Coordinates of C-alpha atoms in Angstrom, one line a residue:
M1 CA 96.0 125.6 95.4
T2 CA 96.0 123.3 92.4
P3 CA 92.9 121.5 91.0
M4 CA 91.7 118.4 92.8
T5 CA 93.9 115.4 92.2
Q6 CA 92.4 112.8 89.9
P7 CA 93.3 109.1 90.2
V8 CA 95.3 107.2 87.7
T9 CA 92.9 104.4 86.5
D10 CA 92.8 102.2 83.5
A11 CA 91.5 104.3 80.6
G12 CA 90.0 106.8 83.1
V13 CA 87.4 104.3 84.3
V14 CA 86.6 103.6 88.0
R15 CA 85.9 99.9 88.1
D16 CA 85.8 99.1 91.8
A17 CA 86.5 100.3 95.4
A18 CA 90.2 99.9 94.8
D19 CA 90.2 102.7 92.2
V20 CA 88.3 104.9 94.7
A21 CA 91.0 104.1 97.2
E22 CA 93.7 105.2 94.7
F23 CA 91.9 108.5 94.2
A24 CA 91.7 109.0 98.0
R25 CA 95.4 108.3 98.5
A26 CA 96.2 110.9 95.8
C27 CA 94.0 113.4 97.7
L28 CA 96.1 112.8 100.9
S29 CA 99.6 112.2 99.5
P30 CA 102.4 113.8 101.5
A31 CA 103.4 117.1 100.0
G32 CA 106.1 119.4 101.3
G33 CA 105.5 123.0 102.2
D34 CA 103.6 124.9 104.8
R35 CA 101.6 127.3 102.5
V36 CA 98.2 128.6 103.3
G37 CA 95.4 129.6 100.9
I38 CA 92.6 131.8 102.1
E39 CA 89.0 131.9 100.9
L40 CA 86.8 134.6 102.4
E41 CA 83.1 134.9 101.8
F42 CA 81.2 138.1 102.6
L43 CA 77.5 139.1 102.5
V44 CA 77.0 142.3 100.6
F45 CA 74.5 144.9 101.7
D46 CA 73.0 148.1 100.3
R47 CA 73.7 150.8 102.8
A48 CA 70.5 152.6 101.9
D49 CA 68.3 149.5 102.6
L50 CA 70.0 146.6 104.4
R51 CA 67.0 144.3 103.7
R52 CA 67.4 144.7 99.9
H53 CA 69.2 141.9 98.0
V54 CA 72.1 143.3 96.0
P55 CA 72.3 142.0 92.4
I56 CA 75.6 140.3 91.5
A57 CA 76.0 142.5 88.5
R58 CA 76.0 145.6 90.7
I59 CA 78.7 144.1 92.9
R60 CA 80.8 143.0 89.9
A61 CA 80.6 146.4 88.3
A62 CA 82.0 148.0 91.4
L63 CA 85.1 145.9 91.6
A64 CA 88.3 146.3 89.6
D65 CA 89.3 143.6 87.1
R66 CA 92.3 142.8 89.2
L67 CA 92.7 143.2 93.0
P68 CA 96.1 144.3 94.3
G69 CA 96.9 141.1 96.2
G70 CA 96.0 138.8 93.3
S71 CA 92.8 137.2 94.9
R72 CA 90.3 135.6 92.5
V73 CA 86.8 137.1 92.7
S74 CA 83.8 134.8 92.5
F75 CA 80.2 134.6 93.8
E76 CA 78.2 132.1 95.7
P77 CA 74.6 131.3 94.5
G78 CA 73.0 134.0 96.7
G79 CA 75.4 136.7 95.7
Q80 CA 77.9 136.3 98.5
L81 CA 81.2 137.7 97.4
E82 CA 84.2 135.3 97.6
L83 CA 87.8 136.3 97.5
S84 CA 90.3 133.4 97.1
S85 CA 94.0 134.0 97.5
P86 CA 96.8 132.1 95.9
P87 CA 98.7 129.9 98.4
A88 CA 101.7 131.5 100.1
A89 CA 103.5 131.6 103.4
L90 CA 101.3 132.8 106.2
P91 CA 102.5 136.4 106.4
D92 CA 102.3 136.9 102.6
A93 CA 98.9 135.3 102.3
I94 CA 97.4 137.5 105.0
A95 CA 99.1 140.6 103.7
C96 CA 97.8 140.0 100.1
M97 CA 94.3 139.1 101.3
G98 CA 94.2 142.2 103.5
A99 CA 95.0 144.4 100.6
D100 CA 92.3 142.8 98.5
V101 CA 89.7 143.0 101.3
A102 CA 90.4 146.7 101.7
A103 CA 90.4 147.4 98.0
A104 CA 87.1 145.5 97.6
A105 CA 85.5 147.2 100.6
E106 CA 86.5 150.7 99.4
A107 CA 85.3 150.1 95.9
L108 CA 81.9 148.8 97.1
E109 CA 81.6 151.7 99.6
R110 CA 81.8 154.2 96.7
R111 CA 78.7 152.5 95.2
G112 CA 76.8 152.5 98.5
L113 CA 77.5 148.9 99.3
V114 CA 79.1 147.3 102.4
L115 CA 80.8 144.0 103.1
A116 CA 79.5 142.0 106.2
G117 CA 81.6 139.4 107.8
V118 CA 78.9 137.3 109.4
G119 CA 78.2 133.6 109.1
I120 CA 74.6 133.8 107.9
D121 CA 72.4 136.6 106.6
P122 CA 70.8 138.2 109.7
V123 CA 68.0 140.0 108.0
R124 CA 67.2 138.8 104.5
P125 CA 65.5 135.6 103.4
P126 CA 67.4 133.4 100.9
L127 CA 67.3 134.4 97.3
R128 CA 69.2 132.5 94.7
Q129 CA 70.8 134.6 91.9
L130 CA 73.1 132.2 90.1
R131 CA 71.3 129.7 87.8
L132 CA 74.3 127.6 86.6
P133 CA 73.5 124.0 85.9
R134 CA 75.4 122.9 89.0
Y135 CA 73.4 125.1 91.3
E136 CA 70.1 124.1 89.6
A137 CA 70.8 120.5 90.2
M138 CA 72.1 121.1 93.7
A139 CA 68.9 123.1 94.7
A140 CA 66.7 120.3 93.3
Y141 CA 68.7 117.6 95.2
F142 CA 68.5 119.3 98.6
A143 CA 64.8 120.0 98.0
A144 CA 64.3 116.3 97.4
C145 CA 66.4 115.3 100.4
S146 CA 64.5 117.5 102.9
P147 CA 61.1 118.4 101.6
G148 CA 59.8 121.5 103.2
S149 CA 63.2 122.4 104.8
A150 CA 64.9 125.7 104.0
A151 CA 68.3 124.3 104.9
G152 CA 69.5 123.8 101.3
R153 CA 68.4 127.3 100.2
L154 CA 70.0 128.9 103.3
M155 CA 73.3 127.1 102.8
M156 CA 73.5 128.1 99.1
C157 CA 72.2 131.6 99.4
S158 CA 72.6 133.0 102.9
T159 CA 75.8 131.5 104.5
A160 CA 79.4 132.8 104.5
S161 CA 82.6 131.4 105.8
V162 CA 86.3 131.7 106.3
Q163 CA 88.0 128.7 104.6
V164 CA 91.6 127.9 105.4
N165 CA 93.5 125.7 102.9
V166 CA 96.7 124.1 104.4
D167 CA 99.4 122.1 102.7
L168 CA 99.4 118.5 103.7
G169 CA 103.1 118.5 104.7
P170 CA 105.3 115.4 105.2
R171 CA 102.8 113.8 107.6
P172 CA 99.3 114.3 106.3
E173 CA 97.8 112.0 108.9
A174 CA 98.8 114.3 111.7
R175 CA 97.4 117.4 110.1
W176 CA 94.2 115.6 109.1
A177 CA 93.7 114.4 112.8
R178 CA 94.3 117.9 114.2
A179 CA 92.1 119.7 111.7
H180 CA 89.2 117.3 112.6
A181 CA 89.7 117.1 116.4
L182 CA 90.0 120.9 116.8
G183 CA 86.9 121.6 114.7
P184 CA 84.3 122.0 117.4
V185 CA 86.6 124.2 119.5
L186 CA 87.5 126.5 116.6
A187 CA 83.9 126.5 115.4
A188 CA 82.8 127.7 118.9
A189 CA 85.6 130.3 119.1
F190 CA 84.6 131.9 115.8
A191 CA 80.8 131.3 116.0
N192 CA 79.4 134.4 114.4
S193 CA 75.9 133.8 113.1
P194 CA 73.2 134.1 115.9
L195 CA 70.5 136.1 114.0
R196 CA 68.0 135.2 111.3
L197 CA 65.3 137.6 109.9
G198 CA 66.2 140.2 112.5
R199 CA 65.9 137.9 115.5
P200 CA 68.0 135.6 117.7
C201 CA 67.7 132.1 116.3
G202 CA 68.9 130.2 119.4
W203 CA 72.3 129.2 117.9
M204 CA 75.6 130.9 118.1
S205 CA 76.5 129.4 114.7
A206 CA 73.3 129.1 112.7
R207 CA 75.6 128.5 109.7
Q208 CA 77.0 125.3 111.3
R209 CA 73.4 124.3 112.2
V210 CA 72.3 124.7 108.6
W211 CA 75.1 122.5 107.3
A212 CA 74.3 119.8 109.9
R213 CA 70.7 119.7 108.8
L214 CA 71.7 118.8 105.2
D215 CA 72.4 115.4 103.7
R216 CA 74.8 114.0 106.3
T217 CA 76.4 111.5 103.9
R218 CA 78.1 114.6 102.4
T219 CA 78.2 117.1 105.2
A220 CA 79.1 115.1 108.3
P221 CA 82.8 114.8 109.4
V222 CA 84.7 112.0 107.7
P223 CA 84.3 109.1 110.1
G224 CA 87.5 107.6 111.6
T225 CA 89.9 108.3 114.4
A226 CA 91.0 111.9 114.9
D227 CA 94.0 111.2 117.1
G228 CA 96.6 110.5 114.5
T229 CA 96.3 106.7 114.6
G230 CA 93.7 106.3 111.8
A231 CA 94.1 105.9 108.1
P232 CA 92.9 109.1 106.5
A233 CA 93.0 107.8 102.9
R234 CA 91.0 104.7 103.9
D235 CA 88.4 106.8 105.7
W236 CA 88.1 109.3 102.8
A237 CA 87.7 106.4 100.3
R238 CA 84.8 105.0 102.4
Y239 CA 83.2 108.4 102.6
L240 CA 83.4 108.8 98.9
L241 CA 81.8 105.4 98.3
D242 CA 79.0 105.8 100.9
A243 CA 78.0 109.4 100.0
R244 CA 74.9 109.8 97.9
L245 CA 75.3 111.0 94.3
M246 CA 74.1 114.5 94.0
V247 CA 74.0 114.8 90.2
A248 CA 74.2 112.6 87.1
R249 CA 75.7 113.7 83.8
D250 CA 74.1 112.5 80.5
A251 CA 75.8 111.8 77.2
D252 CA 75.5 115.5 76.3
G253 CA 77.1 116.7 79.6
R254 CA 73.8 117.9 81.0
L255 CA 73.4 117.7 84.8
S256 CA 70.3 116.4 86.6
P257 CA 69.8 115.7 90.3
V258 CA 69.9 112.1 91.6
R259 CA 66.8 111.8 93.9
D260 CA 66.7 108.1 94.7
G261 CA 69.5 107.9 97.3
T262 CA 72.0 106.1 95.1
T263 CA 75.5 106.2 96.5
F264 CA 78.8 106.0 94.6
R265 CA 79.2 102.4 95.8
D266 CA 75.8 101.6 94.4
R267 CA 76.8 103.2 91.1
L268 CA 79.9 101.0 90.9
A269 CA 77.7 97.9 91.3
A270 CA 75.0 99.0 88.9
P271 CA 74.7 97.5 85.4
G272 CA 75.9 99.6 82.4
P273 CA 79.1 101.6 81.8
P274 CA 81.2 102.2 84.9
P275 CA 81.8 105.7 86.1
T276 CA 84.8 107.6 84.9
A277 CA 87.7 109.2 86.8
A278 CA 86.1 112.5 86.0
D279 CA 82.8 111.3 87.5
L280 CA 84.5 110.4 90.7
A281 CA 86.4 113.7 90.8
Y282 CA 83.2 115.7 90.3
H283 CA 81.4 113.6 92.9
A284 CA 84.1 114.6 95.4
T285 CA 83.5 118.3 94.7
T286 CA 79.8 117.8 95.8
L287 CA 80.9 116.6 99.2
F288 CA 81.1 119.2 101.9
P289 CA 82.6 117.7 105.1
P290 CA 84.1 120.1 107.7
V291 CA 87.5 119.0 106.5
R292 CA 88.0 118.0 102.8
P293 CA 91.2 116.7 101.3
R294 CA 92.0 117.9 97.8
G295 CA 95.8 117.5 97.6
W296 CA 95.7 119.9 100.6
L297 CA 93.3 120.3 103.5
E298 CA 90.3 122.5 103.3
I299 CA 89.2 123.6 106.7
R300 CA 85.6 124.6 106.1
Y301 CA 83.9 125.0 109.5
L302 CA 84.6 128.6 110.4
D303 CA 81.9 131.3 110.2
A304 CA 82.7 134.5 108.3
Q305 CA 84.4 137.1 110.4
G306 CA 84.6 140.9 110.4
P307 CA 87.4 143.0 109.1
E308 CA 89.4 142.9 112.3
D309 CA 89.0 139.2 113.0
W310 CA 89.3 137.2 109.7
P311 CA 93.2 137.2 110.0
V312 CA 92.8 135.5 113.4
A313 CA 90.5 132.9 112.0
V314 CA 93.2 132.1 109.4
A315 CA 96.2 132.3 111.7
V316 CA 95.0 130.2 114.7
P317 CA 93.9 127.0 112.7
Y318 CA 97.0 127.3 110.6
A319 CA 99.3 127.4 113.6
L320 CA 97.6 124.5 115.3
V321 CA 97.5 122.3 112.3
V322 CA 101.0 123.0 111.0
D323 CA 103.1 123.4 114.1
D324 CA 103.7 120.1 115.8
R325 CA 104.3 121.5 119.3
A326 CA 101.2 123.6 119.2
G327 CA 99.2 120.8 117.6
A328 CA 100.2 118.4 120.4
A329 CA 99.2 120.9 123.1
A330 CA 95.8 121.5 121.4
M331 CA 95.1 117.8 120.9
A332 CA 95.8 117.3 124.6
A333 CA 93.5 120.1 125.6
V334 CA 90.7 118.6 123.5
A335 CA 91.2 115.2 125.1
D336 CA 91.3 116.8 128.6
A337 CA 88.1 118.6 128.0
G338 CA 86.4 115.4 127.1
L339 CA 85.7 116.6 123.5
A340 CA 87.4 113.7 121.8
A341 CA 84.7 111.2 122.6
A342 CA 81.9 112.6 120.5
G343 CA 78.5 111.0 120.3
P344 CA 76.6 110.6 117.0
Y345 CA 77.0 113.6 114.8
G346 CA 74.3 116.1 115.4
G347 CA 73.1 114.3 118.6
P348 CA 72.7 116.0 122.0
G349 CA 76.2 115.2 123.2
D350 CA 78.0 115.9 119.9
P351 CA 80.7 118.6 120.4
W352 CA 79.9 120.0 116.9
R353 CA 76.3 120.5 117.9
I354 CA 77.2 122.0 121.3
A355 CA 79.6 124.4 119.5
A356 CA 76.9 125.6 117.2
R357 CA 74.4 126.0 119.9
C358 CA 76.5 127.5 122.7
G359 CA 79.7 128.7 121.3
L360 CA 82.2 129.6 124.0
A361 CA 79.5 129.7 126.6
D362 CA 80.1 125.9 127.0
P363 CA 82.7 125.5 129.7
A364 CA 84.5 122.6 128.1
L365 CA 84.8 124.3 124.8
R366 CA 86.0 127.5 126.4
R367 CA 88.7 125.7 128.4
A368 CA 89.9 123.9 125.3
A369 CA 89.8 127.1 123.3
D370 CA 91.9 128.9 125.9
A371 CA 94.6 126.2 125.7
C372 CA 94.4 126.2 121.9
F373 CA 94.8 130.0 121.6
R374 CA 97.8 129.9 124.0
A375 CA 99.4 127.2 121.9
A376 CA 98.8 129.2 118.7
L377 CA 100.2 132.3 120.2
G378 CA 103.4 130.4 121.1
A379 CA 103.6 128.9 117.6
L380 CA 102.9 132.0 115.4
P381 CA 106.4 133.7 115.9
R382 CA 108.0 130.3 115.0
L383 CA 106.0 130.3 111.8
G384 CA 107.1 133.8 110.8
A385 CA 103.9 135.7 111.8
P386 CA 104.5 139.4 112.2
A387 CA 104.1 141.0 115.6
G388 CA 101.0 142.8 114.6
L389 CA 99.2 139.6 113.7
V390 CA 100.3 137.9 117.0
A391 CA 98.9 141.0 118.8
R392 CA 95.6 140.7 117.0
V393 CA 95.3 137.0 118.0
A394 CA 96.1 137.9 121.6
A395 CA 93.4 140.6 121.5
F396 CA 90.8 138.2 120.1
A397 CA 91.7 135.7 122.9
D398 CA 91.3 138.3 125.6
R399 CA 88.0 139.7 124.1
H400 CA 86.3 136.4 123.3
V401 CA 88.0 133.3 124.6
A402 CA 88.9 134.5 128.1
A403 CA 85.5 136.0 128.5
G404 CA 83.7 132.9 127.1
R405 CA 81.9 135.1 124.5
S406 CA 82.0 134.0 120.9
P407 CA 81.8 136.9 118.3
A408 CA 78.1 135.9 118.1
A409 CA 77.5 137.3 121.6
G410 CA 78.5 140.7 120.4
L411 CA 76.1 140.5 117.5
L412 CA 73.3 139.6 119.8
A413 CA 74.0 142.7 121.9
T414 CA 73.7 145.1 118.9
G415 CA 70.2 144.1 117.9
P416 CA 68.8 142.9 114.6
L417 CA 71.2 144.9 112.5
P418 CA 74.7 143.9 113.7
A419 CA 77.6 146.3 113.8
P420 CA 79.5 144.9 110.8
L421 CA 76.6 146.0 108.6
T422 CA 76.4 149.6 109.8
R423 CA 80.0 150.7 110.4
R424 CA 82.4 151.7 107.7
P425 CA 84.8 148.9 106.7
A426 CA 88.2 149.0 108.3
G427 CA 91.3 149.5 106.2
A428 CA 93.8 146.8 105.2
T429 CA 93.9 144.1 107.9
G430 CA 96.9 142.2 106.9
S431 CA 99.8 144.5 106.1
R432 CA 103.3 143.0 106.1
S433 CA 104.2 145.1 109.2
G434 CA 101.3 144.0 111.3
G435 CA 98.6 142.8 111.8
N436 CA 93.4 131.3 101.9
R437 CA 80.7 125.0 97.5

């Protein structure tokens, strides 16, 4: 996808809330196309000692300069490997990413390393490897927000996800509403992080729980209606204004954490030079709601998946967000299951919390997931998905959704060292004949 859209303001200065609203509208402007971009994060383990942290330099040395499908290689602060595909039609995006995952897994295997598609490190404590200024400031900020809490360190160093980036299309408000409303259902369906330090932690998605424990002005869902009748740009502008500033940049460009709770709205009202358009754009990159608009939609709430299942975690959200018929059926299922009327975020009745705690063991989430997967299976052939990918989605639905067992349930059954860490990586998962912080 392209870089985050920046607003057009007088001389690059953000003077008031109206300029923030202009930026928000640019982030959610209608754009043709139904492309998908895929971002996969993987934990990397040393096969000889699964409890040993693997240096980033060792991982980088094992990988080719260019992967066959064109994915960009990067790393998260704890050494998580991230592969980011260029945007493309669904079949092409999955085929290219499948080739890149296979190539990376094979290259690492030759060095005694293995990729693990799980949402949080099940055996190792967090250890930050990257010391870039952004991450230094981020670590200091989260430490100040929650003294004594490990949530910031865990998020940065121990979590991994599947991120699905979807074009906004001609009606962004509809795709925005679906991506939000379906979040708890899809988070439950793909919950895949039940272990910490070798033991069950009491959550099917410990990764989602970690995110919920961070600064909620930047990690909670964007408030507003999720039924297609709201005003996404207005809601995003309010979120930008009310989120706390994470970092400040001095005259020499150095970053430092903002520890006093100042919001961007406060910054606009403060004496002194106003923030710039670049300041606002950078502020937006430090916000991590489950769905984030950047000229496209980032769907950020899915745990990392194993080699057989990450294509499913891309295909199902894509189909439900992009296909109007499937999206309408999915939204009706969410409403029928009583999931649309959420309580306060993180509270006892909040579907996001229930999804993280119970996964598909919750009856309402399982019923809604069953309807959503049936809708996606009907839509995927209309969207050009190959038969192999459709079959893979159907197999996932039978194995997990119909049984009310999120992938996390399987990890719990294998003990403290889950199967994805100990079996050899599968081959390419997204061939054109079967089946982007």
